[in-house]
Each structure stands twice: as C-alpha cells, then as structure tokens.
XYZ file of C-alpha atoms in Angstrom:
418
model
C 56.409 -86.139 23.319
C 52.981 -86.296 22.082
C 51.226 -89.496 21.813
C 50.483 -90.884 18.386
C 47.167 -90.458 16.638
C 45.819 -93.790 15.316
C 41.698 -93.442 13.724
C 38.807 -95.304 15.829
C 36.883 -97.194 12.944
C 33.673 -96.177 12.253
C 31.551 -99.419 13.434
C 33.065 -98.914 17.106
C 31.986 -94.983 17.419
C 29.020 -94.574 14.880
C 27.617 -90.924 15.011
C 24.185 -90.031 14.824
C 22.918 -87.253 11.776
C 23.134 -84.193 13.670
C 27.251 -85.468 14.094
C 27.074 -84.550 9.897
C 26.416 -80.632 8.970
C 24.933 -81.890 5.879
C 22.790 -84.362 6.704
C 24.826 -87.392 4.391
C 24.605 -91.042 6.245
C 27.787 -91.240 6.540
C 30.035 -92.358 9.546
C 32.352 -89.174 11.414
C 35.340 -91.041 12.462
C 37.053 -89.816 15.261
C 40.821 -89.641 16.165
C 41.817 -90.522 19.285
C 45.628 -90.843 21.216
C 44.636 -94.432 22.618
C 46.830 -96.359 21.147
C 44.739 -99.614 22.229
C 42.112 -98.526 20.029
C 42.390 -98.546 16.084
C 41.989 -100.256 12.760
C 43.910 -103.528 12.187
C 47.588 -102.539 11.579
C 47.939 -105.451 9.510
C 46.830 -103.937 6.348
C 46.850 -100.627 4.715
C 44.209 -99.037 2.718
C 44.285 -101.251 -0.274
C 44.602 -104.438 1.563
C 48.786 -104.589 1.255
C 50.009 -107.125 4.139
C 52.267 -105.375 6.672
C 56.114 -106.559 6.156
C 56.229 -110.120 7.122
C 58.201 -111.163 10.508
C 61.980 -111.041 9.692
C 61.433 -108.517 6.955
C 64.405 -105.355 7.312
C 63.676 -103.079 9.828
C 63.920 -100.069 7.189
C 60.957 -99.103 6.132
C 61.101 -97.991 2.201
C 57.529 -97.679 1.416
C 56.326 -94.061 0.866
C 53.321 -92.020 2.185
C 51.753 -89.381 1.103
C 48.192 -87.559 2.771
C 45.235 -88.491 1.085
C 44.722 -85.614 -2.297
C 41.038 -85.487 -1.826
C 41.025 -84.744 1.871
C 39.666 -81.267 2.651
C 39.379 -79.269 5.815
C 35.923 -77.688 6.896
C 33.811 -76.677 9.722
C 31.356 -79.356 11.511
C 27.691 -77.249 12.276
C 27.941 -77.208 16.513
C 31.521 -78.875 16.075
C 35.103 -78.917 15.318
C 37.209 -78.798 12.246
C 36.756 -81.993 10.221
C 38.548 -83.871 7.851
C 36.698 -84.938 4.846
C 37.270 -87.236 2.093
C 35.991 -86.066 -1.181
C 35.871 -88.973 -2.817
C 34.360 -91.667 -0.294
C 32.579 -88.249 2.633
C 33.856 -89.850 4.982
C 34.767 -87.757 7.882
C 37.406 -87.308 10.607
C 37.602 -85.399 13.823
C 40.727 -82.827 12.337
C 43.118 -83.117 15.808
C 45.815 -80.084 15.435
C 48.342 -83.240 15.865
C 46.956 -84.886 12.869
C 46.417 -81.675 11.233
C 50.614 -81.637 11.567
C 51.366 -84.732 10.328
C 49.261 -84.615 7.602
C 51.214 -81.394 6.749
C 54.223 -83.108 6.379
C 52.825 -85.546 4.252
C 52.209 -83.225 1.231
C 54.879 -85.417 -0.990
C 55.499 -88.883 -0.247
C 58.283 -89.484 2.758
C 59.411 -92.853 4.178
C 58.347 -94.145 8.044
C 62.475 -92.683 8.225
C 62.218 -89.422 6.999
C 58.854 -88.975 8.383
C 60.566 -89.716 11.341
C 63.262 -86.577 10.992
C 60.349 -83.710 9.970
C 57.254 -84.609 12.275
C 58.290 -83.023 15.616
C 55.439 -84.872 17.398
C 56.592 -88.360 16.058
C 57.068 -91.180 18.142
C 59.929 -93.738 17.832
C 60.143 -95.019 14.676
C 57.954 -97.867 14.710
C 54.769 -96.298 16.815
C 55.419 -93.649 13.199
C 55.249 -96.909 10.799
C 52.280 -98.633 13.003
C 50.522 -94.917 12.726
C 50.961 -94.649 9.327
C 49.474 -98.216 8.683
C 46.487 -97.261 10.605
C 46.093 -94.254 8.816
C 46.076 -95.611 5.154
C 43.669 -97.996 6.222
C 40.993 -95.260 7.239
C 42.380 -93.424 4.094
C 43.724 -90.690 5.672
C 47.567 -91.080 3.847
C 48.278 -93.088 0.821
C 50.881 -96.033 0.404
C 52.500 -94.758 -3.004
C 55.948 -94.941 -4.278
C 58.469 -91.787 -4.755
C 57.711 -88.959 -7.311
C 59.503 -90.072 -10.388
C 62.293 -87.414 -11.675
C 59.896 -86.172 -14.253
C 57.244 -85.085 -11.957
C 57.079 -81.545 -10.099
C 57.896 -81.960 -6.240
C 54.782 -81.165 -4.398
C 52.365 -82.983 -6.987
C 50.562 -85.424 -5.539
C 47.638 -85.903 -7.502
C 46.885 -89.821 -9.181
C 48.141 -89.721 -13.066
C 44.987 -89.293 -14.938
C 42.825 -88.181 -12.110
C 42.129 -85.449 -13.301
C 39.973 -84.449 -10.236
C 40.741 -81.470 -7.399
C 39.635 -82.123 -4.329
C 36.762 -79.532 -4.581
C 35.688 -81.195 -7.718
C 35.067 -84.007 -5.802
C 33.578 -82.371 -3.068
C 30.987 -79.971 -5.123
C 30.165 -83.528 -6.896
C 29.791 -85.479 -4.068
C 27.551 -82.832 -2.368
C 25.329 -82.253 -5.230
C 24.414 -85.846 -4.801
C 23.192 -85.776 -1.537
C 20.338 -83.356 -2.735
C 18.785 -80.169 -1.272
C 19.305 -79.115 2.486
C 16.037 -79.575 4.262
C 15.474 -75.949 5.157
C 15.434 -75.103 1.206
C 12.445 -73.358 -0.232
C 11.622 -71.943 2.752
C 10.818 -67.973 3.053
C 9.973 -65.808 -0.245
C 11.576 -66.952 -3.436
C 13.462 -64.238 -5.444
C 12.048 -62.492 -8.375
C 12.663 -64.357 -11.563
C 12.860 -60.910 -13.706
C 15.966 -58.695 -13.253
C 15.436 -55.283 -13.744
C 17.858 -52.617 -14.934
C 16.296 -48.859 -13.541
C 19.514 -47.568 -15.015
C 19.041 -48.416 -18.204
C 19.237 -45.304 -20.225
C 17.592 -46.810 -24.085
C 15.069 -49.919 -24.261
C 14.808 -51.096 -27.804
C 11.836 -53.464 -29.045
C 13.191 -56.160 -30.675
C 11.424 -57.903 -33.092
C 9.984 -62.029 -32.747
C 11.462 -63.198 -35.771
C 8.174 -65.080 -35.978
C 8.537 -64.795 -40.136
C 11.893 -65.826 -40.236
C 12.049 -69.154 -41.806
C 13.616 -72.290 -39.787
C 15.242 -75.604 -40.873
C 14.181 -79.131 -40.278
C 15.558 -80.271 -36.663
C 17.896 -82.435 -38.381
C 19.208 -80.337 -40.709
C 20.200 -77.797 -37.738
C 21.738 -80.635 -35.961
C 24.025 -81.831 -38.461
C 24.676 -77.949 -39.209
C 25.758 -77.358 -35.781
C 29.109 -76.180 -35.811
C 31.390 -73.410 -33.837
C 33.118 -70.337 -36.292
C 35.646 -68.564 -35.303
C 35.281 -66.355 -38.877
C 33.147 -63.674 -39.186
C 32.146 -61.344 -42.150
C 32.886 -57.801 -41.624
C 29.206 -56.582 -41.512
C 26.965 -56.183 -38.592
C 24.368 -58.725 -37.106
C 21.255 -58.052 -38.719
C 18.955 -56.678 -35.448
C 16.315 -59.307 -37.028
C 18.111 -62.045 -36.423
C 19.230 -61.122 -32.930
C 15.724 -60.544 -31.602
C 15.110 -63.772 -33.455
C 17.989 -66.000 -31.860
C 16.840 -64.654 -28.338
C 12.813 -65.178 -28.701
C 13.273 -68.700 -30.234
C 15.908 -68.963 -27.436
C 15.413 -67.487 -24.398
C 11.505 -65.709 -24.011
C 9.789 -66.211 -21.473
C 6.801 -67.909 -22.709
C 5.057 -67.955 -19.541
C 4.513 -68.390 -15.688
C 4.272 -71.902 -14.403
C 1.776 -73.098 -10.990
C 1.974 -72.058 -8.378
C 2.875 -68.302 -9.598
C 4.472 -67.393 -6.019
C 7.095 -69.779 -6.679
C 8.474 -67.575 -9.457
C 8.655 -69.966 -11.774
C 8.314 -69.742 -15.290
C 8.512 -71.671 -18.742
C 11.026 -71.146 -21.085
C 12.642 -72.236 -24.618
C 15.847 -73.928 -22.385
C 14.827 -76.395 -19.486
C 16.119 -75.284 -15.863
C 16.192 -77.215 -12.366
C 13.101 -76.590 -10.775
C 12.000 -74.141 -13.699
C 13.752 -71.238 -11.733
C 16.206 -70.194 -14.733
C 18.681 -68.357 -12.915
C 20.461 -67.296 -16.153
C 20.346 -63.459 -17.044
C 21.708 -62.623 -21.091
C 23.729 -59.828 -21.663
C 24.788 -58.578 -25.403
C 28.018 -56.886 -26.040
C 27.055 -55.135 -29.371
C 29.940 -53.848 -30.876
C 28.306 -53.938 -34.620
C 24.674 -54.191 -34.227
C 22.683 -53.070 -37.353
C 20.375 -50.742 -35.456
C 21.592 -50.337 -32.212
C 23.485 -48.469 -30.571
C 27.132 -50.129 -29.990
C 27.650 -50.938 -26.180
C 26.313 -53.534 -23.110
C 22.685 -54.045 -23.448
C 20.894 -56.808 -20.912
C 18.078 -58.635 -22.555
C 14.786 -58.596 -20.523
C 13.077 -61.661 -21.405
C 9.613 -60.943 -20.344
C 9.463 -58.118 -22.537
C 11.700 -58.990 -25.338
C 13.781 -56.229 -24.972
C 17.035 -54.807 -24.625
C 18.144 -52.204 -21.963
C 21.303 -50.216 -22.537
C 23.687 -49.914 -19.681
C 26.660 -48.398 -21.121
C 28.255 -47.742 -24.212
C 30.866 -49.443 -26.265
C 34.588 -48.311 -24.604
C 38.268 -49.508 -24.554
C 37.142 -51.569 -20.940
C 33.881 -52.935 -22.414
C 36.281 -53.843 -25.411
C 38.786 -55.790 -22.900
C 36.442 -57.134 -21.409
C 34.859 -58.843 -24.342
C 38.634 -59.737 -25.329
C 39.422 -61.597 -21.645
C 36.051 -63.787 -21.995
C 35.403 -64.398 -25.731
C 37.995 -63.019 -28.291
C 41.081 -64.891 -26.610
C 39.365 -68.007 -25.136
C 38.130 -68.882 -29.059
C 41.525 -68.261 -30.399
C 39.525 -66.087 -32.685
C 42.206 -63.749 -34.497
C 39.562 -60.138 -34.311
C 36.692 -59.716 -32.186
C 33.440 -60.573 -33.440
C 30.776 -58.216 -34.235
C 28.471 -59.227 -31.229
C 28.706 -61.589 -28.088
C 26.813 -62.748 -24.932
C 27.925 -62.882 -21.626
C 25.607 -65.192 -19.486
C 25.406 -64.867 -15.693
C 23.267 -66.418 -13.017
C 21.304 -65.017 -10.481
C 22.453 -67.730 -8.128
C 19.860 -66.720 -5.336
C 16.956 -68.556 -7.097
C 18.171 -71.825 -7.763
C 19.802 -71.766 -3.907
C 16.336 -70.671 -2.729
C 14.716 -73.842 -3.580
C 17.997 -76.235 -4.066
C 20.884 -75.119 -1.639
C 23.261 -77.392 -1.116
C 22.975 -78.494 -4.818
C 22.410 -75.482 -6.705
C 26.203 -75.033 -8.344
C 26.136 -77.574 -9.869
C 22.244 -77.280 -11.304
C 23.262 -73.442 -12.771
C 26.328 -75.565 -14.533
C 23.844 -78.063 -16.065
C 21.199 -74.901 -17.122
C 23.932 -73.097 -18.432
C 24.815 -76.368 -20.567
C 20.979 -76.202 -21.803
C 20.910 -72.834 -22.677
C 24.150 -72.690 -24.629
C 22.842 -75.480 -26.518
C 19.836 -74.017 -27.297
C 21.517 -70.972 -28.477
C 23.651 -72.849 -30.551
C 21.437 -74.722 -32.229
C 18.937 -71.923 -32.664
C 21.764 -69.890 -34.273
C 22.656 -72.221 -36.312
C 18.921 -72.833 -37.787
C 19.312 -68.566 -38.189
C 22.583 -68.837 -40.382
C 24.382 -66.965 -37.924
C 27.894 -68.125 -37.205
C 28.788 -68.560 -33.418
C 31.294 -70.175 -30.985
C 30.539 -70.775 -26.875
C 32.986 -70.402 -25.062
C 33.508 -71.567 -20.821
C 35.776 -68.634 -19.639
C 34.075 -67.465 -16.069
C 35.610 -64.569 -14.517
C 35.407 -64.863 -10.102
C 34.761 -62.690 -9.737
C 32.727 -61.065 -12.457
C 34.365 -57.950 -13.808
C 31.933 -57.048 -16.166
C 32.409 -53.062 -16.714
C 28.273 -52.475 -17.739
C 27.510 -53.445 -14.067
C 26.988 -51.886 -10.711
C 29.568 -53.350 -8.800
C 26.673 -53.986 -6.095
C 25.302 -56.258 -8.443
C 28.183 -58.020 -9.635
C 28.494 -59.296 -5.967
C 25.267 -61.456 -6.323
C 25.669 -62.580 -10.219
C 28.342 -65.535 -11.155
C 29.825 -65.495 -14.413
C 28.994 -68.815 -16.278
C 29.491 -68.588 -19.639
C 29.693 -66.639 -23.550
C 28.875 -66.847 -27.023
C 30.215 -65.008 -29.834
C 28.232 -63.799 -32.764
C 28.770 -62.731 -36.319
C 27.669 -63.340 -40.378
C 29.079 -66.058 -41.594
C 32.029 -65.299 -44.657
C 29.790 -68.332 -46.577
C 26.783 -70.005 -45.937
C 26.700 -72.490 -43.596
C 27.065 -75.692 -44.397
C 27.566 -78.901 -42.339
C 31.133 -79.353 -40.825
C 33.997 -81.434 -43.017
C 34.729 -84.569 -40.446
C 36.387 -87.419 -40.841
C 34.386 -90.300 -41.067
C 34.473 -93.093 -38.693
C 36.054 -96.239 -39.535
C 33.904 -99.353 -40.221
C-alpha cells in the first residue's frame, strides 16, 4: 500500500523563477510521501480546529477537490497542479492525481476510505485530507443538498470556471518576456480572392448629433423596416467607426490609429458585412478593408451564408426575421500575441468591447437601428472564408443592422427611485 501524500508548505521548499513556466512569484509546492513533513494538521484551509480529543471517531465532515484546480505542463518539468484562484502550484504526483479524482463530489474520511485504492487506514486518510485543505488542494464542505446535480461542485454564486480564473489570473501577470520579439504581423488583411471591391463613400456630409444626445439614444432593436440599408450610411457607420486614420511611430511596429482604442494600438479586429439587403451592393459576405475604405466581395448571399448569419445574430437577439445587414467581427490574434503573449485574450476581449461600442454609438448618431450580440463560434465556421484562414482568425463578436420602423428616440426606462 502506497504511502500517503501530505503537501510540503511553501516557506520550507521555496522555488526559484525558472521552477514557474510563467514567470509569476509565486511559491511551487511540492508533494512529497514523508509523512514527517507537512502543514499543521491541526487546521484545515479556513482555519476549522481538528475534532477535539474525545470527539467520535467517525468522521462526518465532507471533502471535495479544490473547483479551481487545473492540470498543466511545468516548462523543463512535470505536470503541475494549479490553483486558479490563489496560482499557487503543486508538483501533480499520479497518487495525488488519484485521489483528487475521487474527490470530484464531496465523500466522508469513510467513504473516501472504500473508493481510493491507495488509501491508508482510516485516520493517515483523515490526517491527509486535513493537510490537504490546508494547502487548498480539497475543500471542507458539507453534502450536495437533494436539489443539486451530483457531480456539481462549483460555490453557489461563483459563477467562475476554473479557466476563467486562470485566463484572469494570467492576464495579470502581464506579457511573457520574449514578446515583441521578431517581425510583427501586418496590420492590413488582404483578400486576393476577392472577386468585386466597391468604394464606399465617407459619409463626411452626413449630419451627426450632439455626444449626449447619442448617448442617451443608445439603445439595441431587434425591429427592422423592410427596406435595405442605405449604402451611405454603411460607408458612414464604418469610416466614423473603424478607418484607419493613420500609422502611428515607429511604422515597423505596425501600428496604427484608429476611431476605437486597442492594446498597444495593434487592432487585431478584422469587419466583415453580411449584406443580405444592401441598397447598392451586391447581396453576400463582403470584408471591409479599412485602409482603403472599401469592401471586397468573397462570396455571395446562399442558404449557408444565410445559416450562418442565423447561428451568430438572428437567434442570439431573439430577433423574430433576419435583419437586412450584419457584422461578424474576428481577430487576427497573431498581432496582439506578437507584442502581448501571455495576455493577449483577454486584451482582443477588451478591444472587441471598444469597438462594439463605438459602433453602437456611431449607429445610433446615423439613425440606424442595431443590436450586438456575444455569440463566438470555436471554431469559426464562417462559410465566406478559406478554411486556411479561419484557422488563424477567432470569432469575437456581431452586430445586426437595419432601418428603424420609427425614428429613434431615447429608450422608455423606468426611472430610479429617489
């Protein structure tokens, strides 16, 4: 029978930086089958006191593995076990590895006891267990109550996943130190297979609204009138929204200045229109080129293009008919990793957040009705693309565009109470 598993603490084994593939200062704990070495077994995680002498010998308190732990690889290492929430790390034993398996819903020292085939006598199991919750490897909790699915071991109002955690905590730590290193990738997209480019025109004499009129104006519609989007207006919407005004010092960075802000001014985000009633163009998947205000035709309007538009815009907006004209927005993730890796997911969430809003509100100044929508397809499906491309573009985001069936006017809301 295997020995148990109890955690060293961190202050007796502290490991240098090149111990942590990312860089964090952060201790890697290690496991270890000494059994002389450990945390104090005389409180858990939280601080709860062991059972005091003479308490019953039956152990009723549940335990559970830890929901934010996550398994990965250690650069020049071992699998690890990492805590999302606090990044602290543990050397990922296969012996651990098993107990923690057994742990996925919350079992007493006794019935721990019965499944874990490398378990010691029953109290070396309870002593373990007390060692491990106060590393924070398993959780002290009570049993699932009857209206809760078996299996479910996520905190009530969490709300987290363990990746969550893990793609927040990460982002946090900054960019990897190799970053930015090597040529940075082109911050135009081009489209040789276009087969129709259509100038679209600035909008520059199409009147706009006081900033605070837009603002309170701001609304999403999920109504459309049955006529098509002016081509004015579009070309409009996307030069007030997304042109590219501009390359930014030094120019062999690729940077460049735009209407939306962007991490690092590398704008990652590419614009495609689904034009399915277009007043001048022709109906089908058109990418807009920002540095020459135009719009490059990739492929006509069909029954896939159609679903398509249905899976990421129609359905997610509970809108009951599809609108006249949408945009699907995807990143070229390549040049915000070039100069931010190891943070770059969750900078391409925040520019997509920035350049929704600016469409929104720009749209809104326009009198054009419109409603964003978050459904991302992984991966990206999108019909109008090469499917060699689709490999290196993540879907982030969409828009749907019509007329409104009456002006616009500000939202009816409830007001707040005094």
């Amino acid at each position: 029978m295997a020995a148990a598993v109890p955690v060293t603490p961190a202050d007796r084994h502290p490991s240098t930086t090149d111990d942590l593939p990312e860089g964090a200062n952060h201790p890697m704990d290690d496991t270890d089958t000494d059994t002389g070495t450990g945390t104090d077994t005389g409180t858990t995680a939280r601080g709860a006191p062991s059972p005091p002498n003479g308490a019953p010998d039956r152990d009723t308190c549940h335990y559970r593995r830890n929901p934010d732990l996550l398994l990965e690889w250690a650069d020049g290492g071992g699998p690890v076990l990492v805590d999302c929430g606090s990044r602290r790390k543990f050397a990922a034993k296969p012996v651990l590895v098993d107990l923690l398996n057994q742990l996925d819903r919350p079992h007493t020292t006794d019935q721990l006891q019965d499944r874990w085939r490398e378990s010691a006598p029953g109290r070396d199991v309870r002593k373990l267990l007390a060692r491990l919750a106060a590393a924070g490897i398993v959780q002290r909790c009570g049993p699932h109550p009857p209206d809760t699915a078996e299996g479910d071991t996520r905190d009530p109002g969490a709300g987290w996943t363990p990746y969550e955690r893990a793609v927040h905590a990460r982002s946090a730590l900054g960019p990897d130190a190799g970053a930015g290193r090597g040529t940075p990738p082109p911050a135009r997209l081009r489209h040789p297979e276009a087969d129709a480019v259509t100038a679209l025109p600035d909008g520059a004499d199409t009147p706009s609204r006081p900033l605070a009129d837009v603002l309170a104006a701001r609304r999403s519609v999920r109504g459309y009138a049955p006529g098509p989007v002016p081509l004015p207006l579009l070309g409009a919407l996307l030069a007030r929204a997304a042109r590219v005004r501009g390359h930014l010092a030094p120019r062999a960075y690729q940077q460049t200045q735009r209407p939306a802000p962007s991490g690092g001014a590398r704008h990652s985000l590419e614009i495609y229109l689904l034009a399915r009633s277009v007043e001048g163009l022709t109906a089908g998947a058109h990418h807009y080129d920002p540095f020459g205000h135009t719009l490059h035709r990739l492929a006509p309007w069909t029954d896939e293009l159609a679903a398509f538009q249905r899976r990421t815009v129609t359905d997610p907006a509970l809108l009951d008919s599809a609108p006249p004209a949408s945009l699907c927005l995807v990143s070229v993730a390549a040049r915000t990793t070039w100069k931010y890796e190891g943070m770059a997911l969750s900078l391409i969430y925040r520019d997509t957040g920035c350049l929704m809003q600016t469409l929104s509100l720009t749209a809104a100044d326009l009198g054009l009705a419109s409603c964003l929508t978050g459904s991302m397809e992984a991966p990206l499906t999108a019909p109008f693309l090469h499917p060699s491309l689709r490999a290196h573009l993540s879907h982030v985001g969409n828009m749907a565009l019509g007329l409104p069936t009456s002006p616009l006017a500000a939202p009816e809301v409830t007001p707040l109470a005094p």
